[in-house]
mmCIF file with all atom_site columns, C-alpha atoms in Angstrom:
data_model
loop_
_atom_site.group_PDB
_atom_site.id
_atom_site.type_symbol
_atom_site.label_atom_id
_atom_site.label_alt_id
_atom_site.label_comp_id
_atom_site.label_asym_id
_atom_site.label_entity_id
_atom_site.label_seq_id
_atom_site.pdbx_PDB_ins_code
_atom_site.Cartn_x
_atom_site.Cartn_y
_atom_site.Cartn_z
_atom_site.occupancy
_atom_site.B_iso_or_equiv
_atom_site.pdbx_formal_charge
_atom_site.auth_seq_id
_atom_site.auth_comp_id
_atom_site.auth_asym_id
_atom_site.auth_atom_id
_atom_site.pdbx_PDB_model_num
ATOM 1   C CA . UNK A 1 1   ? -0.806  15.610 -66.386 1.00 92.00 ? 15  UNK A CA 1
ATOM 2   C CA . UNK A 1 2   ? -2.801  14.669 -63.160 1.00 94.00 ? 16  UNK A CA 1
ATOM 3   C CA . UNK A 1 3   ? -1.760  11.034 -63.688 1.00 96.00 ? 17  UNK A CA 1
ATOM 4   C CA . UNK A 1 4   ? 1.938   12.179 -63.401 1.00 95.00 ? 18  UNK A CA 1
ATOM 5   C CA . UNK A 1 5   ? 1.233   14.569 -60.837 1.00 97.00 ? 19  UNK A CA 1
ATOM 6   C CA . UNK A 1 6   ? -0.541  11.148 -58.942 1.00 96.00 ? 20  UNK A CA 1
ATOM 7   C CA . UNK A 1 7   ? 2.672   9.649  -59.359 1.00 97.00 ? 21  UNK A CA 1
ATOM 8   C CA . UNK A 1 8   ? 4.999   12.389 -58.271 1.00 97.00 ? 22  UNK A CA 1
ATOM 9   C CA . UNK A 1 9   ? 3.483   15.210 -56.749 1.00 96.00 ? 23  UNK A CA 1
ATOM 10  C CA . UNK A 1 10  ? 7.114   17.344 -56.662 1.00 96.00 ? 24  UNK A CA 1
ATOM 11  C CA . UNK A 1 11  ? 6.544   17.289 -59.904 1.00 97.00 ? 25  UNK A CA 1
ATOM 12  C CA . UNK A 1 12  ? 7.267   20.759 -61.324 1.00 98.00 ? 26  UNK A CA 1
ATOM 13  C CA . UNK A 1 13  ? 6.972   20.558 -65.323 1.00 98.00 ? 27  UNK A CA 1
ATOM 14  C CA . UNK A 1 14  ? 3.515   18.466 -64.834 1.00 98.00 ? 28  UNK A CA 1
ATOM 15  C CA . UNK A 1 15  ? 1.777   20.944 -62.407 1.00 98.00 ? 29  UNK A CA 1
ATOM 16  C CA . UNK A 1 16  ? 3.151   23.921 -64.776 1.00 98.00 ? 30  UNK A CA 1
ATOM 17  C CA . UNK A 1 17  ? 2.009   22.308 -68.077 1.00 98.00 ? 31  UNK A CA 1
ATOM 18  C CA . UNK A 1 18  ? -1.723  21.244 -66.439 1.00 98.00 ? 32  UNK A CA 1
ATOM 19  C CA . UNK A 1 19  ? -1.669  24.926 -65.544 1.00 98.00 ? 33  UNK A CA 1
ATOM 20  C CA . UNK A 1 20  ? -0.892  25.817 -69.110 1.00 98.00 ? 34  UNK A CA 1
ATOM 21  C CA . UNK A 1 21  ? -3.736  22.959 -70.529 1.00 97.00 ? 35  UNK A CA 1
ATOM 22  C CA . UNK A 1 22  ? -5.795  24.202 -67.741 1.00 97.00 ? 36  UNK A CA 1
ATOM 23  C CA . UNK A 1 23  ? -5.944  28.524 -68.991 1.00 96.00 ? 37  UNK A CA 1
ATOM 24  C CA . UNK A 1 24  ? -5.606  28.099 -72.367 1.00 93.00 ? 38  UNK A CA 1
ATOM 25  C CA . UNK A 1 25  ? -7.502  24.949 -73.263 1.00 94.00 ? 39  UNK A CA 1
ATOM 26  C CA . UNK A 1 26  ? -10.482 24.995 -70.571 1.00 91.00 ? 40  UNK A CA 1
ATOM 27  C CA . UNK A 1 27  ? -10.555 28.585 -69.851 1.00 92.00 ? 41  UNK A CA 1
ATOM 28  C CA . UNK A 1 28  ? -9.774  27.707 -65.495 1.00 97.00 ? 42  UNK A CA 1
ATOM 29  C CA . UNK A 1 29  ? -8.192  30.559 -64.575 1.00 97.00 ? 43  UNK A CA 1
ATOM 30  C CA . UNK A 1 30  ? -8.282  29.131 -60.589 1.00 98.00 ? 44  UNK A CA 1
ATOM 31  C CA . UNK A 1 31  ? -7.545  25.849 -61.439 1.00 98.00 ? 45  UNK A CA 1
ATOM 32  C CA . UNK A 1 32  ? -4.565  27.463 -63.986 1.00 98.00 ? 46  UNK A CA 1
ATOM 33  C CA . UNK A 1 33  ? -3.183  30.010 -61.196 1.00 98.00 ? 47  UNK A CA 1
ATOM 34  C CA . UNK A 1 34  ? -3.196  27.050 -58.348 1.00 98.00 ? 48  UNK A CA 1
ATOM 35  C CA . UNK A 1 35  ? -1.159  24.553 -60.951 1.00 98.00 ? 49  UNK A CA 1
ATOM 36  C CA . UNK A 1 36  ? 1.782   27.108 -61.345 1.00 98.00 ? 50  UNK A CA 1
ATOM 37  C CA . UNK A 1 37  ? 1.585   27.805 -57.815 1.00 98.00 ? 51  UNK A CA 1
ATOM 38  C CA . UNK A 1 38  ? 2.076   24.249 -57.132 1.00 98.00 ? 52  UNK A CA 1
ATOM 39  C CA . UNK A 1 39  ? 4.803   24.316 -59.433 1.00 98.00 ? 53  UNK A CA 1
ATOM 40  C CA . UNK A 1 40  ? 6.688   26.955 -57.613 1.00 98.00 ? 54  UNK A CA 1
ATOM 41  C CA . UNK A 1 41  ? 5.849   25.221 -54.634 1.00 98.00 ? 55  UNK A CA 1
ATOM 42  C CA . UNK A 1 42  ? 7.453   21.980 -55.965 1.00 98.00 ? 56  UNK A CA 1
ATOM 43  C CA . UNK A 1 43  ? 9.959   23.995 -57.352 1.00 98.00 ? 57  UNK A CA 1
ATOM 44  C CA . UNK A 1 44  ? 10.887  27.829 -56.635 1.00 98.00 ? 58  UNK A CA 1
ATOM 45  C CA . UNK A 1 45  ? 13.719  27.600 -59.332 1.00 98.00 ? 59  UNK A CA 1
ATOM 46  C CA . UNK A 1 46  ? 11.485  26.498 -62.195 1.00 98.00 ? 60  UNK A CA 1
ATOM 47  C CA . UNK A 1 47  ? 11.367  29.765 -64.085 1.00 98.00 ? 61  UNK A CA 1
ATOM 48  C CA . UNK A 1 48  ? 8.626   28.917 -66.359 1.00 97.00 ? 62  UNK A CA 1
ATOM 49  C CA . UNK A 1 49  ? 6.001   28.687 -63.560 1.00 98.00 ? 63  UNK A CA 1
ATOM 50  C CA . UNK A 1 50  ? 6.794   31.906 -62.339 1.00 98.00 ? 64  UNK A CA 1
ATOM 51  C CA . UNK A 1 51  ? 6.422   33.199 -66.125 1.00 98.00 ? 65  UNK A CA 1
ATOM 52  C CA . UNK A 1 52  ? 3.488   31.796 -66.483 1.00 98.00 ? 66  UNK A CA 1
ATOM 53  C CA . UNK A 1 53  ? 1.826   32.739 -63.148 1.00 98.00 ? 67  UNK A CA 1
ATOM 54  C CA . UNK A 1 54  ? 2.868   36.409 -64.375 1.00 98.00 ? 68  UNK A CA 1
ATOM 55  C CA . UNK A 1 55  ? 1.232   36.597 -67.698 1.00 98.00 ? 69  UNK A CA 1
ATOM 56  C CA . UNK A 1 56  ? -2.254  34.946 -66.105 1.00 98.00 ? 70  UNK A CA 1
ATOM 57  C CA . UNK A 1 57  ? -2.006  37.659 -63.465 1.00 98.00 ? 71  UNK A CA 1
ATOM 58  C CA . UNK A 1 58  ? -1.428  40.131 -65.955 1.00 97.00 ? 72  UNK A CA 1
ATOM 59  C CA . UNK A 1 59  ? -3.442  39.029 -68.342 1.00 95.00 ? 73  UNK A CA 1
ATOM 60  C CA . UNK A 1 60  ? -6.604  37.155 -66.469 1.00 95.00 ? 74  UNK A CA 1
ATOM 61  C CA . UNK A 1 61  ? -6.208  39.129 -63.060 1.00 96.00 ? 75  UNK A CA 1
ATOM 62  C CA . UNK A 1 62  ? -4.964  42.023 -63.760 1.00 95.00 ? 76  UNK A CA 1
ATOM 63  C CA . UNK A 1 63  ? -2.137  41.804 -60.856 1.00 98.00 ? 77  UNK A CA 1
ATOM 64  C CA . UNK A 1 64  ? 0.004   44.094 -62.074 1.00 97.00 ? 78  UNK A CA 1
ATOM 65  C CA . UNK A 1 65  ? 2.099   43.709 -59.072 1.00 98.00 ? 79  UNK A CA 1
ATOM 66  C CA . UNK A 1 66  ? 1.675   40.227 -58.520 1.00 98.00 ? 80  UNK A CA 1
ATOM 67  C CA . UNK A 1 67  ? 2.805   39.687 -62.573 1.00 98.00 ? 81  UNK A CA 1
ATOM 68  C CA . UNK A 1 68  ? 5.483   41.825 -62.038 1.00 98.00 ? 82  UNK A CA 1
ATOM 69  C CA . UNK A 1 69  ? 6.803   40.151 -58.858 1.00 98.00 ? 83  UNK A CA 1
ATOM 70  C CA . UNK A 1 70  ? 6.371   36.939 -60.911 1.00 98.00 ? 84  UNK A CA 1
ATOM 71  C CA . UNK A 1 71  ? 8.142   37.672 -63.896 1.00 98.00 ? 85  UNK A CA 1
ATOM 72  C CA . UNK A 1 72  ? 11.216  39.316 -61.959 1.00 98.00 ? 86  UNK A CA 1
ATOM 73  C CA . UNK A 1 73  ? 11.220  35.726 -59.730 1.00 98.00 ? 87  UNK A CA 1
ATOM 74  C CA . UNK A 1 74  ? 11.357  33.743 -63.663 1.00 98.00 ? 88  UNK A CA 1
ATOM 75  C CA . UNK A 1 75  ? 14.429  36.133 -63.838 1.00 98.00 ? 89  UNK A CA 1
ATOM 76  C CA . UNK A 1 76  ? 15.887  35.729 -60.604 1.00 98.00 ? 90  UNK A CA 1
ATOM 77  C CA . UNK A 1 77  ? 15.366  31.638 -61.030 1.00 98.00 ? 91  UNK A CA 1
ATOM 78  C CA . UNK A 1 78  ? 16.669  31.625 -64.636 1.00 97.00 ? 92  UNK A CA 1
ATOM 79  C CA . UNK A 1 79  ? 18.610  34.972 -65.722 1.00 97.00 ? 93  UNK A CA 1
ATOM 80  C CA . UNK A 1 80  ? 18.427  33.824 -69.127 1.00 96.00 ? 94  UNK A CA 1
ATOM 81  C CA . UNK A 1 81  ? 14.771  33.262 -69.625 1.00 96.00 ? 95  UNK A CA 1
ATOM 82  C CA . UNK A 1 82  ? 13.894  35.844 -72.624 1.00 97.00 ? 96  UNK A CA 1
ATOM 83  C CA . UNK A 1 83  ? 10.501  35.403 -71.980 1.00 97.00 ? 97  UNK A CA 1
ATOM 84  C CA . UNK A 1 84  ? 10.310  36.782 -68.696 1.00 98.00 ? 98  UNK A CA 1
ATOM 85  C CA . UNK A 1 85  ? 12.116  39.899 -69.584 1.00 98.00 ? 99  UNK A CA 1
ATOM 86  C CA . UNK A 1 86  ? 9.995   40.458 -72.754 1.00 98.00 ? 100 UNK A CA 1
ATOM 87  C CA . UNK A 1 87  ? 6.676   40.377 -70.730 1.00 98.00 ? 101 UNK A CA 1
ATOM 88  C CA . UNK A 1 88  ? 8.025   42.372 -67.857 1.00 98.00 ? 102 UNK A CA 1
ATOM 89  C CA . UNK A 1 89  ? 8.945   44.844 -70.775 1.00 98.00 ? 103 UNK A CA 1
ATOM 90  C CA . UNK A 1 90  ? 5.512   44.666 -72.055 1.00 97.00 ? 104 UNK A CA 1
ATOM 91  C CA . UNK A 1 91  ? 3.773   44.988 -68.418 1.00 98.00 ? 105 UNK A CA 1
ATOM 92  C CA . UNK A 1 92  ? 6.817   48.316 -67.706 1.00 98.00 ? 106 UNK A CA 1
ATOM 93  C CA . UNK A 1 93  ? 5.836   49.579 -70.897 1.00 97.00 ? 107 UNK A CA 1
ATOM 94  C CA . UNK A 1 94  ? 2.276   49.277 -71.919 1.00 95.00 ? 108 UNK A CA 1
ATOM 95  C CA . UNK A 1 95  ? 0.440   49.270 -68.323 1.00 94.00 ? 109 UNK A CA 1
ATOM 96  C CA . UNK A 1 96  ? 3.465   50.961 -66.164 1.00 93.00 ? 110 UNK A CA 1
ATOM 97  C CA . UNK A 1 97  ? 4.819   54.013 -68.278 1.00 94.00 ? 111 UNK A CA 1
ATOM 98  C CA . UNK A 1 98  ? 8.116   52.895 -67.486 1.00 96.00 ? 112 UNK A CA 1
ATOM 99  C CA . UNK A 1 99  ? 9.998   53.075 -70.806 1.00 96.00 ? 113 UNK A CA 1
ATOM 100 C CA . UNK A 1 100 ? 13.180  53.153 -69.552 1.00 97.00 ? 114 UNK A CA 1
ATOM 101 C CA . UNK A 1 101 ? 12.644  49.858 -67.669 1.00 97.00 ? 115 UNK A CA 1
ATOM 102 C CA . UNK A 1 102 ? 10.768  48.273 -70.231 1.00 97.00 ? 116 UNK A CA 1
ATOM 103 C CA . UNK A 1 103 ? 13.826  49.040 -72.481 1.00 97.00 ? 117 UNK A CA 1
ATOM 104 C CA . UNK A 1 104 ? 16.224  47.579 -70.052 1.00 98.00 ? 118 UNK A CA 1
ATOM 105 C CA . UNK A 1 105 ? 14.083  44.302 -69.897 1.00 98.00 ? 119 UNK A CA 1
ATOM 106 C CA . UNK A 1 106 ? 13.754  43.952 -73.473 1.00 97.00 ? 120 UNK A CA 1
ATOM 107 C CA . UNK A 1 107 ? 17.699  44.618 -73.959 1.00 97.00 ? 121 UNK A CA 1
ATOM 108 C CA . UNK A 1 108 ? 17.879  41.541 -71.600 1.00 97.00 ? 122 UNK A CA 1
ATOM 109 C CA . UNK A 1 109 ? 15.825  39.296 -73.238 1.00 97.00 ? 123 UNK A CA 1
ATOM 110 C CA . UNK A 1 110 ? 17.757  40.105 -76.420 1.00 97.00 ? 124 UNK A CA 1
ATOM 111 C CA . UNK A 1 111 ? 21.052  39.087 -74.626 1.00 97.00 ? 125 UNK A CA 1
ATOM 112 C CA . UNK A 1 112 ? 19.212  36.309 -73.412 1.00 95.00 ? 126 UNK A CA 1
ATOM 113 C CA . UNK A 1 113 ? 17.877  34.917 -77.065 1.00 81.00 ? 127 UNK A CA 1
#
């Protein structure tokens, strides 16, 4: 992925998928967080950065407000990303006591599917 990222550094997929290599492969939770945020910088559409970024927040950081800002920008980029709306309905429900969110979020990740 660096090699493509060399080669075009607007590159959105590459950054995003080093990220990806780079938190669950090698365990570089810096190095993971600053390849989706070059991502988004490359592209602020690309909806699976911005999922991404939110679960190693969640997960890794323990942002809850950063993960939730970054799954509900996966949304706003792609309204049809079921992902995003089944982790924001895990983060609402499990770490936010907000079942009725969490229940709207996982309605629209089934409409999504």
């Amino acid at each position: 992925y660096r090699a493509a990222i060399a080669a075009d550094p607007g590159c959105a997929e590459a950054h995003d998928h080093l990220g990806v290599l780079l938190d669950h492969k090698r365990e570089d939770t810096d190095g993971a967080e600053a390849a989706f945020r070059a991502a988004i910088a490359a592209d602020p559409q690309y909806a699976n950065a911005h999922c991404n970024l939110g679960a190693l927040l969640d997960n890794e950081r323990e942002d809850l407000d950063g993960a939730e800002a970054a799954y509900r920008a996966a949304i706003a980029a792609d309204p049809g990303c079921a992902e995003a709306h089944d982790h924001l309905g895990v983060l609402l429900d499990h770490k936010r006591e907000d079942t009725d969110g969490a229940e709207a979020a996982f309605r629209a990740a089934i409409a999504a599917d």
